mmCIF file of N, CA and C and ligand atoms in Angstrom:
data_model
loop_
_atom_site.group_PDB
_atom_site.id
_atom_site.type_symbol
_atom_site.label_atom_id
_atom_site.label_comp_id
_atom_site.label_asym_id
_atom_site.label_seq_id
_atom_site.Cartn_x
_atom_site.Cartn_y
_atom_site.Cartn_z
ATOM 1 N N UNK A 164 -3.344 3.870 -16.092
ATOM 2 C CA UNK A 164 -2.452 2.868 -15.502
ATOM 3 C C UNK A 164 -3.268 1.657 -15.013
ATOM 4 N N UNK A 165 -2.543 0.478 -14.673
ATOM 5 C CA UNK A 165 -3.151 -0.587 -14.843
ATOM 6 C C UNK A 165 -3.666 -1.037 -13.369
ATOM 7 N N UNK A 166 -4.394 -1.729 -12.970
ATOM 8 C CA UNK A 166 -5.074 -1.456 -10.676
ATOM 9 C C UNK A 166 -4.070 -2.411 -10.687
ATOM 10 N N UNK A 167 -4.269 -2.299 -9.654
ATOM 11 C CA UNK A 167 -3.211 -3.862 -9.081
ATOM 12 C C UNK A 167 -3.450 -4.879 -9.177
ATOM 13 N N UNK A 168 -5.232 -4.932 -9.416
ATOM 14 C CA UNK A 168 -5.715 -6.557 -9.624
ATOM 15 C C UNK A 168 -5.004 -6.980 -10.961
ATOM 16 N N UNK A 169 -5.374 -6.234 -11.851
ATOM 17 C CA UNK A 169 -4.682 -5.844 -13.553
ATOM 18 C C UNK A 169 -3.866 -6.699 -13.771
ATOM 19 N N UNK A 170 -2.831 -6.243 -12.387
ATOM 20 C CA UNK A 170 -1.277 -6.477 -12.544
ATOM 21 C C UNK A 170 -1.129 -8.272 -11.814
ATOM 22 N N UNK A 171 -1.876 -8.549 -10.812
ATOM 23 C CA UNK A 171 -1.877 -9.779 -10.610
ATOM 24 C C UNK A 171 -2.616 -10.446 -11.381
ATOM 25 N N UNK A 172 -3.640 -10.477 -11.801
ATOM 26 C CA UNK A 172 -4.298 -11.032 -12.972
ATOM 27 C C UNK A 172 -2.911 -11.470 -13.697
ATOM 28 N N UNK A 173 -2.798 -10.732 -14.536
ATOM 29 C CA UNK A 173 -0.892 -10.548 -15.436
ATOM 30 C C UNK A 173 -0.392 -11.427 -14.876
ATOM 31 N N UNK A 174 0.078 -11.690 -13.738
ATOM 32 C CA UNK A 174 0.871 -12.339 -13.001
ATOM 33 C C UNK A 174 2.388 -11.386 -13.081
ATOM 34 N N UNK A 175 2.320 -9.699 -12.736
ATOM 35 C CA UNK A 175 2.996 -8.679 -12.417
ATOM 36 C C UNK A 175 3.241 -8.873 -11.110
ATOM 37 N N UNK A 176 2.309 -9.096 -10.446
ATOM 38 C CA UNK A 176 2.057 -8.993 -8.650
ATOM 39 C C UNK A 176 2.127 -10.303 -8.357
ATOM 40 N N UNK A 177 2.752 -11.258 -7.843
ATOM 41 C CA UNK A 177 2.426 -12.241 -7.292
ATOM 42 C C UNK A 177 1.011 -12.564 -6.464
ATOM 43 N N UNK A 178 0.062 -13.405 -6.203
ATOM 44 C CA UNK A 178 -0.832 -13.676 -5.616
ATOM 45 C C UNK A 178 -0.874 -15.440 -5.134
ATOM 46 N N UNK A 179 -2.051 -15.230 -4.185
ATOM 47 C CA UNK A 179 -2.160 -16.806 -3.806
ATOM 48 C C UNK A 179 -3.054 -16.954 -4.704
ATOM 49 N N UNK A 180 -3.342 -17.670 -5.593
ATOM 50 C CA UNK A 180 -4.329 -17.800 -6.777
ATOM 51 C C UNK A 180 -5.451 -18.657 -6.129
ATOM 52 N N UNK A 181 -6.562 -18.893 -6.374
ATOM 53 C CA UNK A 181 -7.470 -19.852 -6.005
ATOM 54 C C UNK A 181 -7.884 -20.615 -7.818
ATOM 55 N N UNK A 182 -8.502 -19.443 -8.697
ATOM 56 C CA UNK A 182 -8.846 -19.862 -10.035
ATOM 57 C C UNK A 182 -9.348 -18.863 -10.763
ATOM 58 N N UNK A 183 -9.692 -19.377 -12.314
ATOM 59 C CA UNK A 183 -9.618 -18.395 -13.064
ATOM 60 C C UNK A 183 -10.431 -18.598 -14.274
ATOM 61 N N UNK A 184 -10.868 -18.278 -15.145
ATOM 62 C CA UNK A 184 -11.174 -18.568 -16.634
ATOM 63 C C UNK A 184 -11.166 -17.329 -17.318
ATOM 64 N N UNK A 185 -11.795 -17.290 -18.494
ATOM 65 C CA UNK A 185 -11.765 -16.113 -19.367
ATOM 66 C C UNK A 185 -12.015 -14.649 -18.631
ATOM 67 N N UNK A 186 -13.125 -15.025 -18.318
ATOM 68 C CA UNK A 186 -13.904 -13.744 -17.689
ATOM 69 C C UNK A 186 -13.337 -13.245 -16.003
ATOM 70 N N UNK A 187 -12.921 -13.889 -15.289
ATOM 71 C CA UNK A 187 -12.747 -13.747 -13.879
ATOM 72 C C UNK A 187 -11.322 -14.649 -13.268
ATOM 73 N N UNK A 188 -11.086 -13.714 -12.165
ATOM 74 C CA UNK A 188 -9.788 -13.959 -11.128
ATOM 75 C C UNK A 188 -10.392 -14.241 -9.641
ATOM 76 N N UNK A 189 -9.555 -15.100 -9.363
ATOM 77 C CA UNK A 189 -9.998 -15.475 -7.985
ATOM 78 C C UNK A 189 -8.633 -15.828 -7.167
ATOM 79 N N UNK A 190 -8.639 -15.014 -5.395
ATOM 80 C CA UNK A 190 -7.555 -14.787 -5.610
ATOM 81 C C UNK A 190 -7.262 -14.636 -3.792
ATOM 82 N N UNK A 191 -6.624 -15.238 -2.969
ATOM 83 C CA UNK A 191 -6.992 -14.841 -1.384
ATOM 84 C C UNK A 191 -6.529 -13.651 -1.009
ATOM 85 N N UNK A 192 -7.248 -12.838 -0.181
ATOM 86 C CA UNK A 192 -7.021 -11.497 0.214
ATOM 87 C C UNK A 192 -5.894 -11.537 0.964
ATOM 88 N N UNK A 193 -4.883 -10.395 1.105
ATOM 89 C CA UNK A 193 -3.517 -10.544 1.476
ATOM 90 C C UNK A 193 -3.740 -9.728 2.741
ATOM 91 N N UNK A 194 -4.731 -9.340 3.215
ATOM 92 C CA UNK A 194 -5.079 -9.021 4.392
ATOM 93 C C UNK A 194 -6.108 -9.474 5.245
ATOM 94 N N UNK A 195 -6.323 -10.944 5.480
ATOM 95 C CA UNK A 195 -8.033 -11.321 5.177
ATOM 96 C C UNK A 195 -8.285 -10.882 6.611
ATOM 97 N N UNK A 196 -9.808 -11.393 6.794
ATOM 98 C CA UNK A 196 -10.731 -11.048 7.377
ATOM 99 C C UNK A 196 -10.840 -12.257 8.558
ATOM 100 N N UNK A 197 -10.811 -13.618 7.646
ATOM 101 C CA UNK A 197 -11.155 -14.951 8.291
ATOM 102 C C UNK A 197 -9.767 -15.568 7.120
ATOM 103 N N UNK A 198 -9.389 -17.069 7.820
ATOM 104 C CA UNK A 198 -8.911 -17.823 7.074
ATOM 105 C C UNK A 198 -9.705 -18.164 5.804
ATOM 106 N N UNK A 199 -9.114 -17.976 4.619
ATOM 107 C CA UNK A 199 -9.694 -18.194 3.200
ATOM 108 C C UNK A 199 -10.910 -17.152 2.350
ATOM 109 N N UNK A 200 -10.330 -16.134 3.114
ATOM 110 C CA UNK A 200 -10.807 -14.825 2.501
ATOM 111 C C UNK A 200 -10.533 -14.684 1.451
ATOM 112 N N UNK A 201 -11.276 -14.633 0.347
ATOM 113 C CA UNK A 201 -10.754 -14.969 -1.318
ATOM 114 C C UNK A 201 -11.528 -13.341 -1.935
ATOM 115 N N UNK A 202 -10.957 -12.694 -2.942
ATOM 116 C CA UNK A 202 -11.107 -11.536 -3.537
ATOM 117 C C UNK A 202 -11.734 -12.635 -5.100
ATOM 118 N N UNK A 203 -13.010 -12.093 -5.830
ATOM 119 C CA UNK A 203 -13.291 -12.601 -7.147
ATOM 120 C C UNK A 203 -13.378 -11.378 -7.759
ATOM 121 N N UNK A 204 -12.430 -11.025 -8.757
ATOM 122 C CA UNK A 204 -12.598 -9.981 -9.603
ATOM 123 C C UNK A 204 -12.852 -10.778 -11.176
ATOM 124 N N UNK A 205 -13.573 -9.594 -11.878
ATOM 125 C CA UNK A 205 -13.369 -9.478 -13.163
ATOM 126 C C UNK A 205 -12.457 -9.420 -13.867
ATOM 127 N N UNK A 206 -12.203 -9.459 -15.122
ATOM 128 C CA UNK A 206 -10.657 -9.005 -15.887
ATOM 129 C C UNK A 206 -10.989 -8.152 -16.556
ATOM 130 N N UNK A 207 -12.124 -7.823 -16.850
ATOM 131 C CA UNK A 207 -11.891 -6.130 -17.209
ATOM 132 C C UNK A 207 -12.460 -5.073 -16.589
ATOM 133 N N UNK A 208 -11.220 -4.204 -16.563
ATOM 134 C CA UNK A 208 -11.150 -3.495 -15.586
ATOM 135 C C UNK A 208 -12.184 -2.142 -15.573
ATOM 136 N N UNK A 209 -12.846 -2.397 -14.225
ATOM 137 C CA UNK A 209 -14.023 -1.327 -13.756
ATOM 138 C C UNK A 209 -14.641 -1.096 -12.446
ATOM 139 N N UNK A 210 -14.428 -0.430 -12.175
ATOM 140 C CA UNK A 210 -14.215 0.502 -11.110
ATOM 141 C C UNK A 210 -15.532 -0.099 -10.087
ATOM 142 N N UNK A 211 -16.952 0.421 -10.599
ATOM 143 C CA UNK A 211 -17.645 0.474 -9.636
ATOM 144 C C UNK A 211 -18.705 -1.112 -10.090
ATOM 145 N N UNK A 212 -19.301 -1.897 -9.301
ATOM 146 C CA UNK A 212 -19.768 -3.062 -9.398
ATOM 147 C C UNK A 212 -20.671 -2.971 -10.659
ATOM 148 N N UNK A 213 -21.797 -1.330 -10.136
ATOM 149 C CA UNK A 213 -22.983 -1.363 -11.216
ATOM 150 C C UNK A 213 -23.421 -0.792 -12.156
ATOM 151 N N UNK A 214 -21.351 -0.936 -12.787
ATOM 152 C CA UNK A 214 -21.166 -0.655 -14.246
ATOM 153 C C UNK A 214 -21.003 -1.062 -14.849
ATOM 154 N N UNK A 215 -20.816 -2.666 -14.455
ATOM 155 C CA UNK A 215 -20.865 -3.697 -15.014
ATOM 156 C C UNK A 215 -21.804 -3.710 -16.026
ATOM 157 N N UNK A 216 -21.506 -4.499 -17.444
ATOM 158 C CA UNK A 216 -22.640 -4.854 -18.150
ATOM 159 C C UNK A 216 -23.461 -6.283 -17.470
ATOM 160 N N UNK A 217 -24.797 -6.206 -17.875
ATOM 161 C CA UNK A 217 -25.391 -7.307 -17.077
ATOM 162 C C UNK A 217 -24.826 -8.685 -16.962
ATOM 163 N N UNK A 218 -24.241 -9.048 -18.915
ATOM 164 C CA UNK A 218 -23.502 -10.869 -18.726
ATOM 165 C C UNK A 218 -22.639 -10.609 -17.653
ATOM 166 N N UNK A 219 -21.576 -9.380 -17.231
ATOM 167 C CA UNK A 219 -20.196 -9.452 -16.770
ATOM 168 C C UNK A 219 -21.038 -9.552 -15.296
ATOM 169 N N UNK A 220 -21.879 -9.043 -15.026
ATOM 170 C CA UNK A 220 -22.575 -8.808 -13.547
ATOM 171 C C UNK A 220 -23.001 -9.930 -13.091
ATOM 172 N N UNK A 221 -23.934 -10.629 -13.712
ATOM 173 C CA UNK A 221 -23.953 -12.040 -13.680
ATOM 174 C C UNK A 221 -23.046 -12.953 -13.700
ATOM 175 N N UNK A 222 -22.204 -12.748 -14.249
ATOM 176 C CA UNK A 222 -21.469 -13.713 -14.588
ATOM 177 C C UNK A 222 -20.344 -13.630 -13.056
ATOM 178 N N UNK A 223 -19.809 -12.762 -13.211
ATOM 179 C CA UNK A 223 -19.381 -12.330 -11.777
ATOM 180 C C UNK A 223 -20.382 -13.146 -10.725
ATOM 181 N N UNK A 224 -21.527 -13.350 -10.306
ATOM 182 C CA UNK A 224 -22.099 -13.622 -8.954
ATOM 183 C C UNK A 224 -22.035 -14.988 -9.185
ATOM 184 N N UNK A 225 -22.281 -15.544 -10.512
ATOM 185 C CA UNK A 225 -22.327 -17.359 -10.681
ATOM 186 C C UNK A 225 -20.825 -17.587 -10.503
ATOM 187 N N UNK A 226 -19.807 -17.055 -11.003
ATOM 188 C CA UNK A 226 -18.560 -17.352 -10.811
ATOM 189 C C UNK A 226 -17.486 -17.291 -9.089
ATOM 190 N N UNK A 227 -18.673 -16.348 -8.469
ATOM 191 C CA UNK A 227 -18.424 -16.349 -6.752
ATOM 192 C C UNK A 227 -19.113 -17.224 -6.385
ATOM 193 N N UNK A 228 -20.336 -17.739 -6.864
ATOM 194 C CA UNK A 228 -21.339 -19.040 -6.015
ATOM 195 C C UNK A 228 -20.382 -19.808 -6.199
ATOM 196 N N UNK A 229 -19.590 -20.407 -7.444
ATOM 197 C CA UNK A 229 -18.607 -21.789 -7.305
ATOM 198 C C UNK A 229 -17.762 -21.577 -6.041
ATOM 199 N N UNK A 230 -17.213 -20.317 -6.132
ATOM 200 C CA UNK A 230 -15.676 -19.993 -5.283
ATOM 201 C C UNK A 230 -16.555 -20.564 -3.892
ATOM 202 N N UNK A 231 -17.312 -19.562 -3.657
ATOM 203 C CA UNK A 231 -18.123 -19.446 -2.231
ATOM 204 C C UNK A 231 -18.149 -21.645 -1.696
ATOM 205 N N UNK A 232 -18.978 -22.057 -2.944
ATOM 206 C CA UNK A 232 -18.671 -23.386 -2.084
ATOM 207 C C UNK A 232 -17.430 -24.168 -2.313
ATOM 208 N N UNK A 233 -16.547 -23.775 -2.971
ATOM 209 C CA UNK A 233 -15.359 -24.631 -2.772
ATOM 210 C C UNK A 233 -14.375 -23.844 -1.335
ATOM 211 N N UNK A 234 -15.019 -22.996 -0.654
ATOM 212 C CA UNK A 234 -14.373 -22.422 0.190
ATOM 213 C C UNK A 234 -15.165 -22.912 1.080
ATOM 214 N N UNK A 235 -15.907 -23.569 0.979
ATOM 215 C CA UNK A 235 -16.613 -23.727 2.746
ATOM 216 C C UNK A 235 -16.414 -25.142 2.854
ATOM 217 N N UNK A 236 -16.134 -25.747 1.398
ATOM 218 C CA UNK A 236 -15.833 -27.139 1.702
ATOM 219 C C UNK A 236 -14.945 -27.162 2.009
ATOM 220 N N UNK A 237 -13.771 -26.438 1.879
ATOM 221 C CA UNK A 237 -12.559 -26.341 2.406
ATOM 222 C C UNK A 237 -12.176 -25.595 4.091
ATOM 223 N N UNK A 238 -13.057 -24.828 4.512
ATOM 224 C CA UNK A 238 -12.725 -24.196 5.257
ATOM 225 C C UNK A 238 -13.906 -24.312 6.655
ATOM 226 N N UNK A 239 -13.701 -24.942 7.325
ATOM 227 C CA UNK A 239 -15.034 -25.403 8.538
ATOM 228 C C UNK A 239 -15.347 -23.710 8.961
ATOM 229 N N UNK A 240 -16.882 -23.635 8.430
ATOM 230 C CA UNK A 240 -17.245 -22.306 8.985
ATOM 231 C C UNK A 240 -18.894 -22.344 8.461
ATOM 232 N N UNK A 241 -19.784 -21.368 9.318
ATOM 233 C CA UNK A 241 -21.089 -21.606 9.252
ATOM 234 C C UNK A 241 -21.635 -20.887 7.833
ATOM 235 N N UNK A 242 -21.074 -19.985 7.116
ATOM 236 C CA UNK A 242 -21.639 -19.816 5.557
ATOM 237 C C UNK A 242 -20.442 -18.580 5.579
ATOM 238 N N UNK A 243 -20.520 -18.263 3.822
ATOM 239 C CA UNK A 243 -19.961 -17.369 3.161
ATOM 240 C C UNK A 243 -20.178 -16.445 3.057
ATOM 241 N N UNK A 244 -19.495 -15.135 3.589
ATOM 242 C CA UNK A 244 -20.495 -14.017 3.570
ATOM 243 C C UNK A 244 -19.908 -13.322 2.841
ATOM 244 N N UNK A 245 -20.429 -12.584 1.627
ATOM 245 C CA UNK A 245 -20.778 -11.332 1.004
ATOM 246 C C UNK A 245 -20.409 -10.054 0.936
ATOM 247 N N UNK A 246 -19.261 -9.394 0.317
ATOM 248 C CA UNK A 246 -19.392 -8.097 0.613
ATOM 249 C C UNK A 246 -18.665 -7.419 -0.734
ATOM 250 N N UNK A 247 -19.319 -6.559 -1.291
ATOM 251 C CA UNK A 247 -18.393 -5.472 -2.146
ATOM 252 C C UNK A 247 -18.371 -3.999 -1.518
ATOM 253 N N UNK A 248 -17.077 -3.918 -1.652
ATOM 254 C CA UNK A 248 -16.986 -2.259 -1.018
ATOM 255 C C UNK A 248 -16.003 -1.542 -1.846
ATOM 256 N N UNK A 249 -14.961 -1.575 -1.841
ATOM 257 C CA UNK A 249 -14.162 -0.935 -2.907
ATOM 258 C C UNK A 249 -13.655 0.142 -2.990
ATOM 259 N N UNK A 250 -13.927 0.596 -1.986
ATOM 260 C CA UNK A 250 -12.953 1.829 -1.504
ATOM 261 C C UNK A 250 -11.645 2.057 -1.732
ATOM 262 N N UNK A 251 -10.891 0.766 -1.787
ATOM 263 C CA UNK A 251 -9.484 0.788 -1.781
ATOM 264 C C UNK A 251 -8.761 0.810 -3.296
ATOM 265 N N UNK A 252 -9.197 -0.074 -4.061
ATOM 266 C CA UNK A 252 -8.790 -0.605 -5.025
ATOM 267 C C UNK A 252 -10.122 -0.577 -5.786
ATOM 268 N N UNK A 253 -9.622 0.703 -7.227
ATOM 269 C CA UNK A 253 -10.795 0.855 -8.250
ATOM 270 C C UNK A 253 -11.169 0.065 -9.130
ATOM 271 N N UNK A 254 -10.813 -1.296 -9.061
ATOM 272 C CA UNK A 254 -11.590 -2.368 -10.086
ATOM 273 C C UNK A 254 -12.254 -3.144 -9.023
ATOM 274 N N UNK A 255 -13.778 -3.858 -9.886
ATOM 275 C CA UNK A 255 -14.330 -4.758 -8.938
ATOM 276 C C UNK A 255 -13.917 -5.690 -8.598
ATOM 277 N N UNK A 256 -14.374 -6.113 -6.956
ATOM 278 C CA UNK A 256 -13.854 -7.492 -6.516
ATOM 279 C C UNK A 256 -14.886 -7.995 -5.141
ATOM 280 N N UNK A 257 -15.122 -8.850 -5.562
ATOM 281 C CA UNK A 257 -16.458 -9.605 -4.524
ATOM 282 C C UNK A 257 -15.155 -9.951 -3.205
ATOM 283 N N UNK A 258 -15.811 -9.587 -1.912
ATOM 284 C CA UNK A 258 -15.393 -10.399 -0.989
ATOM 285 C C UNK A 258 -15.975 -11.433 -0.917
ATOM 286 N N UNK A 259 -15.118 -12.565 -0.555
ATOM 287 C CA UNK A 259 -16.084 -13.600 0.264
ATOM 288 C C UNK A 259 -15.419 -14.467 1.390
ATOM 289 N N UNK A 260 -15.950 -14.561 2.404
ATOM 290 C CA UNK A 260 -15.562 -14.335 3.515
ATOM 291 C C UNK A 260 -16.018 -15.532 4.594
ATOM 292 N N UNK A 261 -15.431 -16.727 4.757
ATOM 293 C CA UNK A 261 -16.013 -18.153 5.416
ATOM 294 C C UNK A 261 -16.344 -17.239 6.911
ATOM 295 N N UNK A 262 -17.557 -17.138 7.358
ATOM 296 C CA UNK A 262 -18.084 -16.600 8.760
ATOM 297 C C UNK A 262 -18.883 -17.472 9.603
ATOM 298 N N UNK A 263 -18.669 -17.402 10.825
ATOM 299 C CA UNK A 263 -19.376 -17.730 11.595
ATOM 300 C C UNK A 263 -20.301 -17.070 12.481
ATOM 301 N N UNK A 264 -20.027 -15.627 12.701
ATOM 302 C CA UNK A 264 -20.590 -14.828 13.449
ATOM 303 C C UNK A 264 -20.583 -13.821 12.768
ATOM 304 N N UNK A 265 -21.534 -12.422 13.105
ATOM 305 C CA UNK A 265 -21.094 -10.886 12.467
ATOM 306 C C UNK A 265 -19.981 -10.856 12.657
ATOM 307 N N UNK A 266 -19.382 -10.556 13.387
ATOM 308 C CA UNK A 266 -18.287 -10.080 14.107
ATOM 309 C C UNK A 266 -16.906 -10.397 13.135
ATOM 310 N N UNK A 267 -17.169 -11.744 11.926
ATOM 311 C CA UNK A 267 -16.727 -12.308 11.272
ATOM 312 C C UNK A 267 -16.415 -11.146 10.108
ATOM 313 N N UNK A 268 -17.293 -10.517 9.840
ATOM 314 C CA UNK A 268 -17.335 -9.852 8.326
ATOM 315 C C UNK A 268 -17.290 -8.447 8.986
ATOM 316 N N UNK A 269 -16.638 -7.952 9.810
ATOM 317 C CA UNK A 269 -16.111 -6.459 10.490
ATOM 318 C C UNK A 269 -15.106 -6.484 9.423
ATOM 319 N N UNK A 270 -15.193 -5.451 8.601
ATOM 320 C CA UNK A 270 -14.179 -4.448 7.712
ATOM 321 C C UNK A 270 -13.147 -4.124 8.724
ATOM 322 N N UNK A 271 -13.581 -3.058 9.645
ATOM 323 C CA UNK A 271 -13.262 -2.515 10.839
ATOM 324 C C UNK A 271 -12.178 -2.865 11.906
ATOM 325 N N UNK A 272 -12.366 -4.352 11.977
ATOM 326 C CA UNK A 272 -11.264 -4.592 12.936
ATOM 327 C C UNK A 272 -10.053 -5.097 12.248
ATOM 328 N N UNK A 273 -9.270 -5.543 13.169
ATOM 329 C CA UNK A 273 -7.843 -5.639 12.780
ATOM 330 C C UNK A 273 -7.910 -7.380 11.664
ATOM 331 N N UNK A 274 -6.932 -6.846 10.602
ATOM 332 C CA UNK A 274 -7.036 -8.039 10.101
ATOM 333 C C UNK A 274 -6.216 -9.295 10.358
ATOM 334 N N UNK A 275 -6.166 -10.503 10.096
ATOM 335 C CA UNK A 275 -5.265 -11.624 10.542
ATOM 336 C C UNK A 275 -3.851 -11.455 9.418
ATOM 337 N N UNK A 276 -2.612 -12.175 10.684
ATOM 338 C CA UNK A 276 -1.738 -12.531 9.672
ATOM 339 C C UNK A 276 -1.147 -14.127 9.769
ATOM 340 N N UNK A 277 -0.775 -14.548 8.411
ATOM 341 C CA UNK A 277 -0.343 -15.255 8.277
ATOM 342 C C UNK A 277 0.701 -15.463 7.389
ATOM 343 N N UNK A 278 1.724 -16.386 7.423
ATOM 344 C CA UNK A 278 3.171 -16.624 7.138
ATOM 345 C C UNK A 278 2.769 -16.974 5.604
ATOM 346 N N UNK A 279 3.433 -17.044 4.908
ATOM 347 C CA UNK A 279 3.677 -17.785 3.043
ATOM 348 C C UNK A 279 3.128 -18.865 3.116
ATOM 349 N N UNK A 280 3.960 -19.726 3.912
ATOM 350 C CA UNK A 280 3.052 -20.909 4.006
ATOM 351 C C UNK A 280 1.724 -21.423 3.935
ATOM 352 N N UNK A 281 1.260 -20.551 4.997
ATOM 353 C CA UNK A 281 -0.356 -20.766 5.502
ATOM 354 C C UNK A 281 -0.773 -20.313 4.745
ATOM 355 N N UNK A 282 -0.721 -19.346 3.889
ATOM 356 C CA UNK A 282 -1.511 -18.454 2.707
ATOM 357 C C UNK A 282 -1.817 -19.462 1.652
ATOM 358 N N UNK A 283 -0.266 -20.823 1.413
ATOM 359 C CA UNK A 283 -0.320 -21.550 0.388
ATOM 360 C C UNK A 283 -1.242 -22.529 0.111
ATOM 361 N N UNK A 284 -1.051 -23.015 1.826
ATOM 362 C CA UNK A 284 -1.724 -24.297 2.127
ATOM 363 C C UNK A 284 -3.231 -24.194 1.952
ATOM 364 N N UNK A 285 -3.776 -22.874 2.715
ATOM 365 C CA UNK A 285 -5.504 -22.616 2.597
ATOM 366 C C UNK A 285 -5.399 -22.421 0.976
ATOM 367 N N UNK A 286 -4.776 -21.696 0.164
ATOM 368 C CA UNK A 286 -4.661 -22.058 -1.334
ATOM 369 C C UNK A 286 -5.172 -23.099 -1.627
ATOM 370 N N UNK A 287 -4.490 -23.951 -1.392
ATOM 371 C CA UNK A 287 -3.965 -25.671 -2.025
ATOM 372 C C UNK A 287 -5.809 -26.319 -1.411
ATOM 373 N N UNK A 288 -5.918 -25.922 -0.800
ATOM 374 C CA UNK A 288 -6.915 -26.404 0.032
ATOM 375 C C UNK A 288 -8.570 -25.807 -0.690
ATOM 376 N N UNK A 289 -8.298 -25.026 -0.886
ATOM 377 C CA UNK A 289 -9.446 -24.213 -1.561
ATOM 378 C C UNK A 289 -9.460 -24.861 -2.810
ATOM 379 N N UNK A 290 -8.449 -24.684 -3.549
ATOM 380 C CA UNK A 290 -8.254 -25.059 -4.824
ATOM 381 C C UNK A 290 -8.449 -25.929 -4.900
ATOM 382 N N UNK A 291 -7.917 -27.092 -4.741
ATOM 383 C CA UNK A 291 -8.526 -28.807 -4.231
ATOM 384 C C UNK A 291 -10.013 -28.948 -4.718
ATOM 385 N N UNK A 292 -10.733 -27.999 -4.067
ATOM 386 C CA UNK A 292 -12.491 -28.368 -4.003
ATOM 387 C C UNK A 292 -13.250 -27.447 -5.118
ATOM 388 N N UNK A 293 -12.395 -26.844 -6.053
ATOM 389 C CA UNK A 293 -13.105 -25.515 -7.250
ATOM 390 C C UNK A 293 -13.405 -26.564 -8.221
ATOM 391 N N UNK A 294 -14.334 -26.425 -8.427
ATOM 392 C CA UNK A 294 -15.357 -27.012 -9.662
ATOM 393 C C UNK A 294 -15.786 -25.913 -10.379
ATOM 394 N N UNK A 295 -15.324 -25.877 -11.203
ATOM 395 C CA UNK A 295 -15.805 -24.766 -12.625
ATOM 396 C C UNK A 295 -16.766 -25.175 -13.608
HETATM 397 P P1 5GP B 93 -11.783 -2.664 -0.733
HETATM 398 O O1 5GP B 93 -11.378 -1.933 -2.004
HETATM 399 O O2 5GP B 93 -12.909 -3.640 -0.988
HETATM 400 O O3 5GP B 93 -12.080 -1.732 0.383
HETATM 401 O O4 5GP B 93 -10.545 -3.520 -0.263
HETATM 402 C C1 5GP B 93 -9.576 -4.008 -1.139
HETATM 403 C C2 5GP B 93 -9.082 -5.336 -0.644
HETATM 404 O O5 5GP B 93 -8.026 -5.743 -1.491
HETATM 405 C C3 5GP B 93 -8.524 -5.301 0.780
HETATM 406 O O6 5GP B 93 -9.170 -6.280 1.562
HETATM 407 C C4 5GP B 93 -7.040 -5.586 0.611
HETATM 408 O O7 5GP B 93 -6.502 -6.386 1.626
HETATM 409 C C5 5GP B 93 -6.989 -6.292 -0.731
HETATM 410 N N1 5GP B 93 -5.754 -6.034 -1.434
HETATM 411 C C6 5GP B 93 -5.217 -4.821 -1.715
HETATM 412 N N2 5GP B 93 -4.057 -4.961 -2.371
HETATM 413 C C7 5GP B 93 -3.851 -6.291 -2.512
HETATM 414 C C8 5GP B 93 -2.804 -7.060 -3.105
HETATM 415 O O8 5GP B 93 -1.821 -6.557 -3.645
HETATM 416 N N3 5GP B 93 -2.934 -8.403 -3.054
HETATM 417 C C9 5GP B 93 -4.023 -9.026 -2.471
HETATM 418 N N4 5GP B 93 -4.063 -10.359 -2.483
HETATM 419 N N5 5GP B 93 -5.019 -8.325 -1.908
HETATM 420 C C10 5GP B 93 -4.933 -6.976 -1.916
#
């Protein structure tokens, strides 16, 4: 059966999209962490990061360096932080995460919410500054 990224990729699942090309989805986390918490997955689907073949592995981290700075140009915060974990959902997907402090990139604590709107606008806003 197909993950859920699969299915938003597809455009099955609705998402806030950020961007996209052949190889990769980019996409804001629907539970984030910080404002403009963006998920970068692959499109084909695989489970654990370092099963990736090397182009897809690579290609994956150059395709989060773009995201990473069109999110900080968009989003006032002291750098982008980093995280794959994947516990939840068995295809890969880079966090990346506008932080200012540790305390910023806690898995752990409670996550933020925000209305349709606000999800759109940090969208619109992110998207604005993606250079591919
Ligand atoms: P992980 O697998 O890295 O532990 O976490 C999966 C991440 O995917 C979580 O941060 C969660 O909020 C996000 N996520 C799970 N399902 C969806 C979804 O349907 N839409 C979006 N945008 N994010 C999701």
């Amino acid at each position: 059966m197909a993950t859920i990224f699969t299915r938003i990729i597809n455009g099955e699942i609705p998402c806030y999209k950020i961007a996209e090309d052949d190889r990769f989805f980019a996409f804001l986390d629907i539970n984030p962490l910080m404002e403009g918490h963006t998920l970068v997955v692959p499109k084909q689907e695989v489970d654990y990061i370092f099963d990736l073949d090397d182009e897809t592995l690579s290609g994956l981290i150059l395709f989060s360096k773009k995201l990473a700075k069109a999110i900080r140009e968009a989003i006032p915060c002291n750098r982008i932080g980093v995280a794959v974990i994947g516990l939840e959902v068995p295809h890969v997907h880079v966090h990346l995460v506008p932080m200012n402090s540790m305390g910023d990139v806690n898995f752990a604590r409670p996550k933020l919410k925000f209305t349709p709107e606000e999800f759109s606008k940090t969208a619109e806003k992110i998207r604005s500054k993606v250079r591919l």
